[in-house]
Coordinates of C-alpha atoms and ligand atoms in Angstrom, one line a residue:
X1 CA 151.3 147.9 75.3
X2 CA 154.0 145.9 73.2
X3 CA 152.9 142.5 72.7
X4 CA 153.5 140.0 69.9
X5 CA 149.7 140.1 69.0
X6 CA 146.6 141.7 70.2
X7 CA 145.2 138.6 70.7
X8 CA 145.5 134.9 71.1
X9 CA 142.7 132.4 70.0
X10 CA 143.0 128.8 71.3
X11 CA 141.2 126.4 69.5
X12 CA 140.6 126.7 65.7
X13 CA 137.5 124.5 65.5
X14 CA 134.4 126.4 63.9
X15 CA 134.0 129.2 66.7
X16 CA 137.8 130.1 67.1
X17 CA 138.3 130.3 63.3
X18 CA 135.0 132.3 63.0
X19 CA 136.5 134.6 65.7
X20 CA 139.8 135.1 63.7
X21 CA 138.0 135.7 60.3
X22 CA 135.9 138.1 62.4
X23 CA 138.9 140.0 63.9
X24 CA 141.0 139.6 60.6
X25 CA 138.7 141.7 59.0
X26 CA 138.9 144.3 61.6
X27 CA 142.5 144.1 61.0
X28 CA 143.2 143.1 64.7
X29 CA 146.6 140.7 64.9
X30 CA 145.7 137.4 66.2
X31 CA 147.5 134.4 66.5
X32 CA 145.1 131.0 66.0
X33 CA 146.6 128.1 68.0
X34 CA 145.0 124.8 67.0
X35 CA 146.4 121.3 67.8
X36 CA 145.0 119.7 64.9
X37 CA 146.5 120.1 61.6
X38 CA 143.8 118.7 59.6
X39 CA 140.2 119.4 60.0
X40 CA 138.1 116.6 61.9
X41 CA 136.0 114.5 59.1
X42 CA 132.7 114.1 61.2
X43 CA 129.7 116.3 60.1
X44 CA 128.9 117.3 63.6
X45 CA 127.0 120.6 63.5
X46 CA 125.1 120.9 59.9
X47 CA 122.1 123.0 60.9
X48 CA 122.9 126.6 60.1
X49 CA 120.5 129.0 61.6
X50 CA 119.5 132.3 59.6
X51 CA 121.2 134.6 62.0
X52 CA 124.6 132.4 61.2
X53 CA 124.0 132.9 57.5
X54 CA 123.7 136.5 58.5
X55 CA 127.3 136.2 59.9
X56 CA 128.9 134.5 56.9
X57 CA 127.4 137.5 54.8
X58 CA 129.1 139.8 56.8
X59 CA 132.3 137.6 56.0
X60 CA 131.6 138.0 52.9
X61 CA 131.1 134.2 52.8
X62 CA 127.7 133.6 52.3
X63 CA 127.8 132.1 48.7
X64 CA 130.8 130.3 49.1
X65 CA 129.5 128.4 52.2
X66 CA 126.1 127.8 50.0
X67 CA 128.1 126.3 47.2
X68 CA 130.1 124.4 49.6
X69 CA 126.7 122.7 50.6
X70 CA 126.7 118.5 50.1
X71 CA 122.9 118.3 49.4
X72 CA 121.1 119.7 46.4
X73 CA 120.1 123.2 46.6
X74 CA 116.5 123.6 48.1
X75 CA 116.6 120.2 49.8
X76 CA 114.3 120.6 52.7
X77 CA 116.3 120.8 56.0
X78 CA 113.9 120.0 58.5
X79 CA 112.8 116.6 60.3
X80 CA 110.4 114.0 60.7
X81 CA 109.7 112.7 64.2
X82 CA 108.5 109.2 64.7
X83 CA 107.1 107.3 67.5
X84 CA 109.1 104.2 68.2
X85 CA 110.9 103.7 65.1
X86 CA 111.2 105.1 61.6
X87 CA 108.5 102.3 60.1
X88 CA 106.2 103.5 62.9
X89 CA 102.7 104.5 61.9
X90 CA 102.6 107.5 63.9
X91 CA 105.2 110.3 62.4
X92 CA 104.9 114.2 61.9
X93 CA 107.0 117.1 60.1
X94 CA 106.4 119.9 61.7
X95 CA 107.4 123.6 60.5
X96 CA 111.0 124.2 61.9
X97 CA 113.4 127.1 61.0
X98 CA 112.2 128.0 57.8
X99 CA 109.0 129.4 59.6
X100 CA 111.0 132.4 60.6
X101 CA 113.0 133.0 57.3
X102 CA 111.2 136.2 56.8
X103 CA 112.8 138.0 60.0
X104 CA 116.4 137.2 58.5
X105 CA 118.1 138.2 55.5
X106 CA 119.6 135.6 54.9
X107 CA 118.0 131.9 54.9
X108 CA 118.9 128.9 56.8
X109 CA 121.3 126.3 55.6
X110 CA 122.7 122.8 56.1
X111 CA 125.8 121.6 55.2
X112 CA 128.6 119.3 57.3
X113 CA 130.8 121.4 59.4
X114 CA 133.8 120.4 58.3
X115 CA 132.9 121.8 54.9
X116 CA 132.1 125.4 56.9
X117 CA 135.1 124.9 58.6
X118 CA 137.1 124.8 55.1
X119 CA 135.4 127.7 53.8
X120 CA 136.1 129.6 57.1
X121 CA 139.9 128.3 57.1
X122 CA 140.2 129.3 53.2
X123 CA 139.2 132.9 54.1
X124 CA 141.8 133.2 57.0
X125 CA 144.3 132.5 54.1
X126 CA 143.3 136.3 53.0
X127 CA 143.6 138.1 56.1
X128 CA 147.2 139.1 56.8
X129 CA 146.6 140.2 60.2
X130 CA 145.8 136.7 61.4
X131 CA 148.8 134.3 61.9
X132 CA 147.8 130.7 62.5
X133 CA 149.8 127.8 64.1
X134 CA 147.8 124.4 63.1
X135 CA 149.7 121.5 64.8
X136 CA 150.4 123.5 67.8
X137 CA 149.0 122.7 71.4
X138 CA 148.4 125.5 73.7
X139 CA 149.8 124.3 77.4
X140 CA 149.5 126.8 79.9
X141 CA 147.9 130.7 80.1
X142 CA 149.7 133.2 82.4
X143 CA 147.7 136.7 83.1
X144 CA 149.6 139.8 84.3
X145 CA 148.4 143.2 84.5
X146 CA 148.9 144.4 81.1
X147 CA 149.5 141.1 79.4
X148 CA 148.6 137.6 78.8
X149 CA 151.4 134.8 77.6
X150 CA 150.3 131.6 76.1
X151 CA 152.8 128.5 75.8
X152 CA 152.3 126.3 72.9
X153 CA 154.1 123.2 71.7
X154 CA 154.4 121.8 68.7
X155 CA 152.8 118.5 68.3
X156 CA 155.2 116.9 66.0
X157 CA 158.7 118.3 66.9
X158 CA 157.7 119.6 70.5
X159 CA 159.3 122.5 70.0
X160 CA 157.9 125.3 72.5
X161 CA 157.2 128.9 71.9
X162 CA 155.1 131.7 74.0
X163 CA 153.2 134.2 72.7
X164 CA 152.5 137.7 74.3
X165 CA 149.0 138.9 73.8
X166 CA 146.6 141.9 75.0
X167 CA 143.9 139.2 75.3
X168 CA 143.4 135.5 74.8
X169 CA 140.0 133.8 73.7
X170 CA 139.5 130.4 74.6
X171 CA 137.7 128.4 71.8
X172 CA 139.2 125.1 72.7
X173 CA 135.8 123.2 72.9
X174 CA 134.0 121.3 75.9
X175 CA 137.1 120.2 77.9
X176 CA 138.8 123.7 77.4
X177 CA 142.1 124.1 79.0
X178 CA 141.2 127.8 78.7
X179 CA 138.7 127.8 80.8
X180 CA 140.4 125.4 83.4
X181 CA 143.4 127.6 83.7
X182 CA 141.4 130.3 85.2
X183 CA 139.4 128.5 87.2
X184 CA 135.9 129.0 85.9
X185 CA 133.2 126.5 87.2
X186 CA 130.3 125.1 85.0
X187 CA 126.9 124.1 86.1
X188 CA 123.8 122.7 84.4
X189 CA 121.4 119.2 83.8
X190 CA 123.6 116.1 83.9
X191 CA 121.7 113.2 82.8
X192 CA 124.1 110.7 83.2
X193 CA 123.8 108.9 80.1
X194 CA 126.5 108.0 77.9
X195 CA 125.7 108.7 73.8
X196 CA 127.1 107.1 70.8
X197 CA 128.0 109.1 67.7
X198 CA 128.0 106.7 64.3
X199 CA 129.0 107.9 60.9
X200 CA 128.1 105.6 58.2
X201 CA 126.6 104.9 54.8
X202 CA 123.6 103.1 53.6
X203 CA 121.9 103.4 50.5
X204 CA 119.2 101.2 51.4
X205 CA 118.2 103.3 54.4
X206 CA 117.9 106.2 52.0
X207 CA 115.4 104.1 49.7
X208 CA 113.3 102.9 52.7
X209 CA 113.1 106.6 54.2
X210 CA 111.3 107.7 50.7
X211 CA 108.0 106.8 52.8
X212 CA 108.1 110.5 54.2
X213 CA 108.4 113.5 52.4
X214 CA 112.0 114.8 51.7
X215 CA 113.8 115.6 54.9
X216 CA 117.1 116.1 56.4
X217 CA 116.9 114.5 59.8
X218 CA 114.7 111.8 61.6
X219 CA 114.1 111.4 65.2
X220 CA 113.0 107.9 66.3
X221 CA 111.4 108.4 69.8
X222 CA 111.4 105.2 71.6
X223 CA 109.2 105.6 74.5
X224 CA 111.3 103.7 76.9
X225 CA 114.4 106.2 76.3
X226 CA 113.0 109.0 78.9
X227 CA 112.8 111.6 76.2
X228 CA 116.4 110.9 74.6
X229 CA 116.4 111.0 70.8
X230 CA 117.3 108.1 68.3
X231 CA 118.7 110.6 65.6
X232 CA 119.2 110.1 61.9
X233 CA 121.1 113.0 59.9
X234 CA 121.8 113.2 56.3
X235 CA 125.2 114.0 55.4
X236 CA 124.4 114.0 51.6
X237 CA 121.1 112.7 49.8
X238 CA 121.5 109.1 48.6
X239 CA 124.2 107.5 51.0
X240 CA 125.8 109.3 54.0
X241 CA 124.2 109.5 57.6
X242 CA 125.2 110.1 60.9
X243 CA 123.4 108.5 64.1
X244 CA 123.2 109.3 67.7
X245 CA 121.5 107.6 70.6
X246 CA 121.8 106.4 74.1
X247 CA 123.9 103.5 75.1
X248 CA 124.6 101.9 78.2
X249 CA 127.2 103.7 80.4
X250 CA 130.0 100.8 79.8
X251 CA 129.4 100.8 76.5
X252 CA 132.8 100.8 74.3
X253 CA 133.6 100.6 70.4
X254 CA 134.4 96.8 70.8
X255 CA 131.5 95.7 73.4
X256 CA 128.6 96.8 71.4
X257 CA 126.4 95.8 68.5
X258 CA 125.9 99.2 67.0
X259 CA 124.5 98.0 63.5
X260 CA 121.4 96.5 66.0
X261 CA 121.1 99.4 67.6
X262 CA 120.6 101.4 64.5
X263 CA 118.3 98.6 62.7
X264 CA 116.2 98.8 66.0
X265 CA 115.7 102.6 65.8
X266 CA 115.2 102.4 61.8
X267 CA 112.8 99.5 62.4
X268 CA 114.1 97.3 59.8
X269 CA 117.5 95.3 58.9
X270 CA 119.7 97.0 56.6
X271 CA 123.1 96.8 55.0
X272 CA 125.5 99.6 56.3
X273 CA 129.2 100.5 56.4
X274 CA 130.7 102.4 59.6
X275 CA 133.0 105.5 59.1
X276 CA 133.4 106.4 62.6
X277 CA 132.3 105.7 66.3
X278 CA 132.4 108.0 69.0
X279 CA 130.7 108.7 72.5
X280 CA 129.5 111.8 74.3
X281 CA 128.1 112.6 77.6
X282 CA 124.4 114.0 77.4
X283 CA 124.8 116.8 79.7
X284 CA 124.3 120.7 79.7
X285 CA 127.2 122.5 81.0
X286 CA 127.5 126.4 81.0
X287 CA 130.3 128.2 82.5
X288 CA 129.3 130.9 85.1
X289 CA 131.1 133.5 83.6
X290 CA 132.6 133.9 80.1
X291 CA 135.5 136.3 81.1
X292 CA 138.1 136.5 83.8
X293 CA 140.5 139.8 83.5
X294 CA 142.1 139.4 80.0
X295 CA 140.8 135.9 79.3
X296 CA 137.5 135.1 77.4
X297 CA 136.0 132.1 76.4
X298 CA 133.5 131.2 73.6
X299 CA 131.7 128.6 71.9
X300 CA 131.7 124.9 73.4
X301 CA 134.3 126.1 75.9
X302 CA 131.6 128.2 77.4
X303 CA 128.5 126.0 76.8
X304 CA 128.2 122.7 75.7
X305 CA 125.1 120.3 75.9
X306 CA 123.6 117.5 73.4
X307 CA 122.8 118.4 69.8
X308 CA 119.4 118.5 70.4
X309 CA 118.0 121.5 68.4
X310 CA 121.0 122.8 66.7
X311 CA 122.0 125.2 69.1
X312 CA 125.6 124.4 69.9
X313 CA 127.6 125.5 66.9
X314 CA 125.2 128.5 66.1
X315 CA 125.5 129.9 69.6
X316 CA 129.1 129.4 69.4
X317 CA 129.3 131.6 66.1
X318 CA 127.1 134.3 67.9
X319 CA 129.8 134.4 70.6
X320 CA 132.5 135.1 68.1
X321 CA 130.1 137.9 66.4
X322 CA 129.4 139.4 69.9
X323 CA 133.0 139.4 71.0
X324 CA 134.7 140.0 67.8
X325 CA 133.4 143.9 67.4
X326 CA 133.6 144.8 71.2
X327 CA 137.5 143.3 71.3
X328 CA 138.3 145.3 68.0
X329 CA 136.4 148.5 69.5
X330 CA 138.7 148.1 72.7
X331 CA 142.0 147.7 70.9
X332 CA 141.3 150.5 68.6
X333 CA 140.4 152.6 71.8
X334 CA 136.8 153.7 71.2
X335 CA 135.3 150.7 73.2
X336 CA 136.0 150.3 76.8
X337 CA 136.7 147.5 79.4
X338 CA 133.1 147.5 80.2
X339 CA 132.0 147.1 76.6
X340 CA 134.2 143.8 76.7
X341 CA 132.5 143.1 80.0
X342 CA 129.2 143.2 77.9
X343 CA 130.0 139.9 76.0
X344 CA 129.6 137.5 79.1
X345 CA 126.7 139.9 80.4
X346 CA 124.8 139.3 77.1
X347 CA 126.0 135.8 75.7
X348 CA 126.0 134.1 79.6
X349 CA 121.6 134.4 80.3
X350 CA 120.9 133.7 76.7
X351 CA 122.6 130.2 76.8
X352 CA 121.8 129.4 80.3
X353 CA 118.0 129.5 79.3
X354 CA 118.9 127.9 76.1
X355 CA 120.4 124.9 77.9
X356 CA 118.0 124.7 80.5
X357 CA 114.6 126.0 78.8
X358 CA 115.0 124.7 75.3
X359 CA 117.0 121.4 75.5
X360 CA 116.6 120.3 78.9
X361 CA 113.3 121.0 79.7
X362 CA 112.3 119.5 76.0
X363 CA 113.8 116.1 76.9
X364 CA 111.8 116.1 80.3
X365 CA 108.6 116.9 78.6
X366 CA 109.1 114.3 76.0
X367 CA 109.9 111.7 78.7
X368 CA 106.6 112.8 80.2
X369 CA 104.9 112.6 77.1
X370 CA 105.7 108.8 76.4
X371 CA 105.3 107.9 79.9
X372 CA 101.8 109.4 79.6
X373 CA 100.4 108.6 76.2
X374 CA 100.6 104.9 74.4
X375 CA 98.6 104.6 71.2
X376 CA 98.0 100.7 72.1
X377 CA 96.5 101.8 75.2
X378 CA 94.2 104.8 74.5
X379 CA 94.5 105.7 70.6
X380 CA 92.3 108.7 70.4
X381 CA 93.8 110.6 73.7
X382 CA 97.1 109.5 71.9
X383 CA 96.6 111.2 68.5
X384 CA 95.3 114.4 70.4
X385 CA 98.4 114.7 72.3
X386 CA 100.5 113.6 69.2
X387 CA 99.0 116.4 67.4
X388 CA 99.6 118.9 70.2
X389 CA 103.2 117.8 70.5
X390 CA 103.9 118.4 66.7
X391 CA 102.5 122.3 67.6
X392 CA 104.8 122.3 70.5
X393 CA 107.8 121.7 68.1
X394 CA 106.9 124.7 65.9
X395 CA 106.6 127.0 68.8
X396 CA 110.2 126.2 69.9
X397 CA 111.3 127.7 66.7
X398 CA 109.2 130.7 66.9
X399 CA 110.0 131.7 70.2
X400 CA 113.6 131.1 70.3
X401 CA 114.8 134.8 69.7
X402 CA 117.9 135.6 71.7
X403 CA 117.7 138.9 72.6
X404 CA 119.8 141.6 75.0
X405 CA 116.9 143.8 76.2
X406 CA 118.9 144.0 79.7
X407 CA 122.4 144.7 78.6
X408 CA 124.1 147.6 79.8
X409 CA 125.2 148.8 76.5
X410 CA 121.9 148.9 75.0
X411 CA 119.1 151.1 75.7
X412 CA 116.4 148.6 76.2
X413 CA 113.2 149.0 77.9
X414 CA 112.9 150.1 81.8
X415 CA 113.3 146.7 83.6
X416 CA 114.2 144.8 80.3
X417 CA 115.8 141.2 81.1
X418 CA 118.3 139.8 77.9
X419 CA 116.6 136.0 77.4
X420 CA 116.8 133.7 74.9
X421 CA 112.8 133.7 74.6
X422 CA 111.4 136.4 72.4
X423 CA 109.0 137.2 69.6
X424 CA 110.1 137.7 66.0
X425 CA 109.1 140.9 64.5
X426 CA 110.1 143.2 62.0
X427 CA 109.4 146.1 64.6
X428 CA 113.0 148.0 65.2
X429 CA 113.3 146.9 69.1
X430 CA 116.3 147.7 71.3
X431 CA 118.0 144.9 72.3
X432 CA 116.8 142.7 69.1
X433 CA 118.4 142.0 65.8
X434 CA 117.4 143.9 62.9
X435 CA 115.1 142.5 60.3
X436 CA 115.4 142.8 56.6
X437 CA 113.9 145.9 54.8
X438 CA 113.9 146.7 51.1
X439 CA 115.3 150.1 50.4
X440 CA 114.1 152.4 48.2
X441 CA 117.1 151.4 45.8
X442 CA 115.5 148.0 45.7
X443 CA 118.9 146.9 47.7
X444 CA 118.1 145.3 51.1
X445 CA 119.1 147.4 54.3
X446 CA 121.9 144.3 55.1
X447 CA 123.8 145.2 51.6
X448 CA 124.0 148.5 52.6
X449 CA 125.4 148.4 56.5
X450 CA 128.6 149.3 57.2
X451 CA 131.2 147.0 59.7
X452 CA 130.7 149.2 62.4
X453 CA 128.0 151.2 64.0
X454 CA 125.0 152.3 61.5
X455 CA 122.0 154.8 61.6
X456 CA 119.4 154.3 59.5
X457 CA 117.5 157.5 59.2
X458 CA 114.1 156.8 57.3
X459 CA 113.6 160.4 57.1
X460 CA 114.0 163.4 54.5
X461 CA 115.4 165.4 57.2
X462 CA 119.1 165.4 57.9
X463 CA 118.9 166.9 61.6
X464 CA 118.7 164.0 63.4
X465 CA 121.2 162.3 61.1
X466 CA 123.7 165.6 61.6
X467 CA 123.4 165.2 65.3
X468 CA 124.6 161.3 65.4
X469 CA 127.6 162.2 62.9
X470 CA 128.3 164.9 65.3
X471 CA 128.2 162.7 68.4
X472 CA 130.1 159.9 66.8
X473 CA 133.1 162.4 65.4
X474 CA 133.3 163.9 69.1
X475 CA 133.6 160.3 70.8
X476 CA 135.3 158.8 67.9
X477 CA 133.0 155.7 67.3
X478 CA 133.0 154.4 63.5
X479 CA 129.3 155.3 62.2
X480 CA 127.7 155.2 58.8
X481 CA 124.6 157.0 58.3
X482 CA 122.2 155.4 55.9
X483 CA 119.5 157.6 54.5
X484 CA 116.4 156.4 52.9
X485 CA 113.2 158.3 52.2
X486 CA 110.7 155.9 50.9
X487 CA 111.5 152.4 51.6
X488 CA 108.3 150.7 50.6
X489 CA 108.1 148.7 53.8
X490 CA 109.7 150.8 56.3
X491 CA 106.5 150.9 58.4
X492 CA 107.2 147.6 59.6
X493 CA 110.0 148.8 61.6
X494 CA 107.5 151.3 63.5
X495 CA 110.4 153.7 63.9
X496 CA 112.3 156.6 61.6
X497 CA 115.7 156.4 63.3
X498 CA 117.6 153.0 64.0
X499 CA 120.8 153.0 65.7
X500 CA 122.6 149.5 64.4
X501 CA 125.5 147.8 66.2
X502 CA 128.3 146.1 64.5
X503 CA 126.5 142.8 64.6
X504 CA 123.5 144.2 63.5
X505 CA 121.7 144.2 67.0
X506 CA 119.6 147.4 67.6
X507 CA 120.8 149.7 70.5
X508 CA 117.9 152.3 70.4
X509 CA 115.1 153.1 67.9
X510 CA 112.6 156.2 67.8
X511 CA 110.7 158.7 66.0
X512 CA 112.4 161.7 67.2
X513 CA 115.9 162.7 68.2
X514 CA 117.3 161.2 71.5
X515 CA 117.5 163.6 74.1
X516 CA 121.1 163.3 74.2
X517 CA 122.8 161.7 71.3
X518 CA 126.4 161.5 72.8
X519 CA 125.1 160.0 76.1
X520 CA 123.5 157.4 74.1
X521 CA 126.5 156.7 71.9
X522 CA 128.7 156.5 75.2
X523 CA 126.2 154.2 76.4
X524 CA 126.5 152.0 73.3
X525 CA 130.3 151.9 73.5
X526 CA 130.4 151.2 77.5
X527 CA 131.4 154.9 78.3
X528 CA 128.3 155.5 80.2
X529 CA 127.1 153.8 83.6
X530 CA 123.5 155.0 83.8
X531 CA 120.6 155.6 81.2
X532 CA 118.0 153.4 80.6
X533 CA 115.0 154.1 78.1
X534 CA 116.4 156.6 76.3
X535 CA 113.7 159.4 75.7
X536 CA 113.2 161.4 72.5
X537 CA 112.8 165.0 72.2
X538 CA 109.2 165.7 71.4
Ligands
FAD601 C1 126.9 114.9 66.2 C2 126.8 116.3 66.5 C3 125.8 116.9 65.8 C4 125.7 118.2 66.1 N1 124.7 119.3 65.3 C5 124.6 120.6 65.4 C6 123.8 121.1 64.8 O1 122.9 121.1 64.0 N2 123.9 122.5 64.9 C7 124.6 123.1 65.9 O2 124.6 124.2 66.0 N3 125.7 122.6 66.8 C8 125.7 121.1 66.5 N4 126.5 120.6 67.1 C9 127.6 121.2 68.0 C10 128.7 121.7 67.1 O3 129.3 120.7 66.6 C11 129.8 122.3 68.5 O4 128.9 123.1 69.2 C12 130.7 123.1 67.6 O5 131.7 122.2 67.2 C13 131.6 123.6 69.2 O6 132.4 124.4 68.2 P1 133.7 125.0 68.9 O7 134.7 125.6 67.8 O8 133.4 126.0 69.8 O9 134.6 123.7 69.4 P2 135.1 122.6 68.8 O10 134.3 121.9 67.6 O11 135.0 121.5 70.0 O12 136.5 123.2 68.3 C14 137.6 123.2 69.4 C15 139.2 123.1 68.9 O13 140.1 123.3 69.7 C16 141.1 122.9 69.5 N5 141.8 122.7 70.8 C17 141.3 122.2 72.1 N6 142.1 122.5 73.1 C18 143.3 123.1 72.7 C19 144.4 123.2 72.9 N7 144.9 123.4 74.3 N8 145.5 123.6 71.9 C20 145.1 123.9 70.8 N9 143.8 123.7 70.3 C21 143.1 122.7 71.4 C22 140.7 121.0 69.0 O14 141.5 120.6 68.4 C23 139.4 121.6 68.2 O15 139.7 121.9 66.7 C24 126.5 118.9 66.9 C25 127.7 118.1 67.7 C26 127.6 116.7 67.5 C27 128.6 115.9 68.3

């Protein structure tokens, strides 16, 4: 094909920029079209899960990102939940994301989304294959057999241009024009509830919250609000805050007393200065598919939802990581259309479940809790249930383990289903992300993994590794072999050989050579239709 670019990315928010970094590092030529010239200074997605930090590590950006942190290093990331308002006698601090730190190479992090976006934008400047169009609006997309064409207009001069590419990815947010252009429908729970997002400064609030152990977020659960949150999040330590809460449907910036709302949730009056006010609708909207022909969608364009639990940005960046290597493999000729189609096949069920089971179900469950238990009516029953509720929050973290056991490009268990629910484990399981391991060199396996496929061979023998090497050469699939004979904790993996994808999900693991290594690799790059449960040669 002879297009201007291999790929056009519409939308240079975190997901579009993350995808551009992933592809730029793989030498794929792409145009990134973003209508805003400057990054929006709203903190939004701050809570970066361990997997997200793994992406930044792979992009060579983990240290830079951590040094862009606004809060002091080590300041606790989790949150406090209170009954009623923040001055309540009833509150708890559940164990949160840090509970699963051991299963990832990188620990979780917290910083305002705009600081993270700056780190990504700076990286783009070092990637010659990425051309940026900041201040350009994508207006229309047309798809033909071998090409997609995107019409763009400069937001200042209104000068128009057209970019021809092999593929387009819409990372253009909840109101995605790319999604609408190809007519992809969305579905999900709609709570018909308007929410306000306020960004403000108050030293007094910081002082009064010293009644709690140091934390980054505070959820004031008003029993009258049907499980909807009144949420305070720190931007820094000392002054900066964001807050979101339900407001009546007809609320505007002019007709409502937001200070009174925040003070009611806090449980006391305090001085504050507002920097920003905006609204969003409390609804979960997941696109029915993330691909139509040569056009893909990712991030909020594919799945939008309330910021309850920090799933949005993290899932969006996982979309970028999942699609990025597959797109590069297809464009370089060693991946197939089937591999590209596995992006939607893998990512869609994860978010469908995340939206309904981890977000909507939580709202409903908490709504019922507050309908049922009231400390003024039956303190004993309330206290027992309150304790159970705290444990339930911790379970939400430990059971959230997105995996692709049912994927057509993974050699998962027979009858495996891709799911957002799972169990964290060190065991190397097909369809799950790789856990960290210290190699005999003292390095972590993540420091040795290459950017493409990897075979981890925890064995003295070369025979199996050689079989993989031969098959990879035959199929032209880039593969790095990592040989290690005496890693201390290799027993945790419960497998001697592990085939790992470029996004660090496991395709296959076993103690012996698979029956047909060529067929296994063909499956991993979408060249093989059948095969499930690749047996080993005993
Ligand atoms: C208060 C709040 C708190 C949040 N907290 C968390 C959290 O803790 N953890 C978490 O994971 N998520 C959180 N989120 C969600 C997170 O902010 C979003 O999921 C994330 O911004 C999605 O990134 P995106 O790149 O997909 O979309 P966006 O950030 O919406 O970016 C889309 C970009 O596309 C551009 N664009 C749109 N249309 C066009 C066009 N036609 N042409 C060119 N450019 C276009 C827009 O200008 C924008 O820059 C929070 C959100 C809010 C509001």
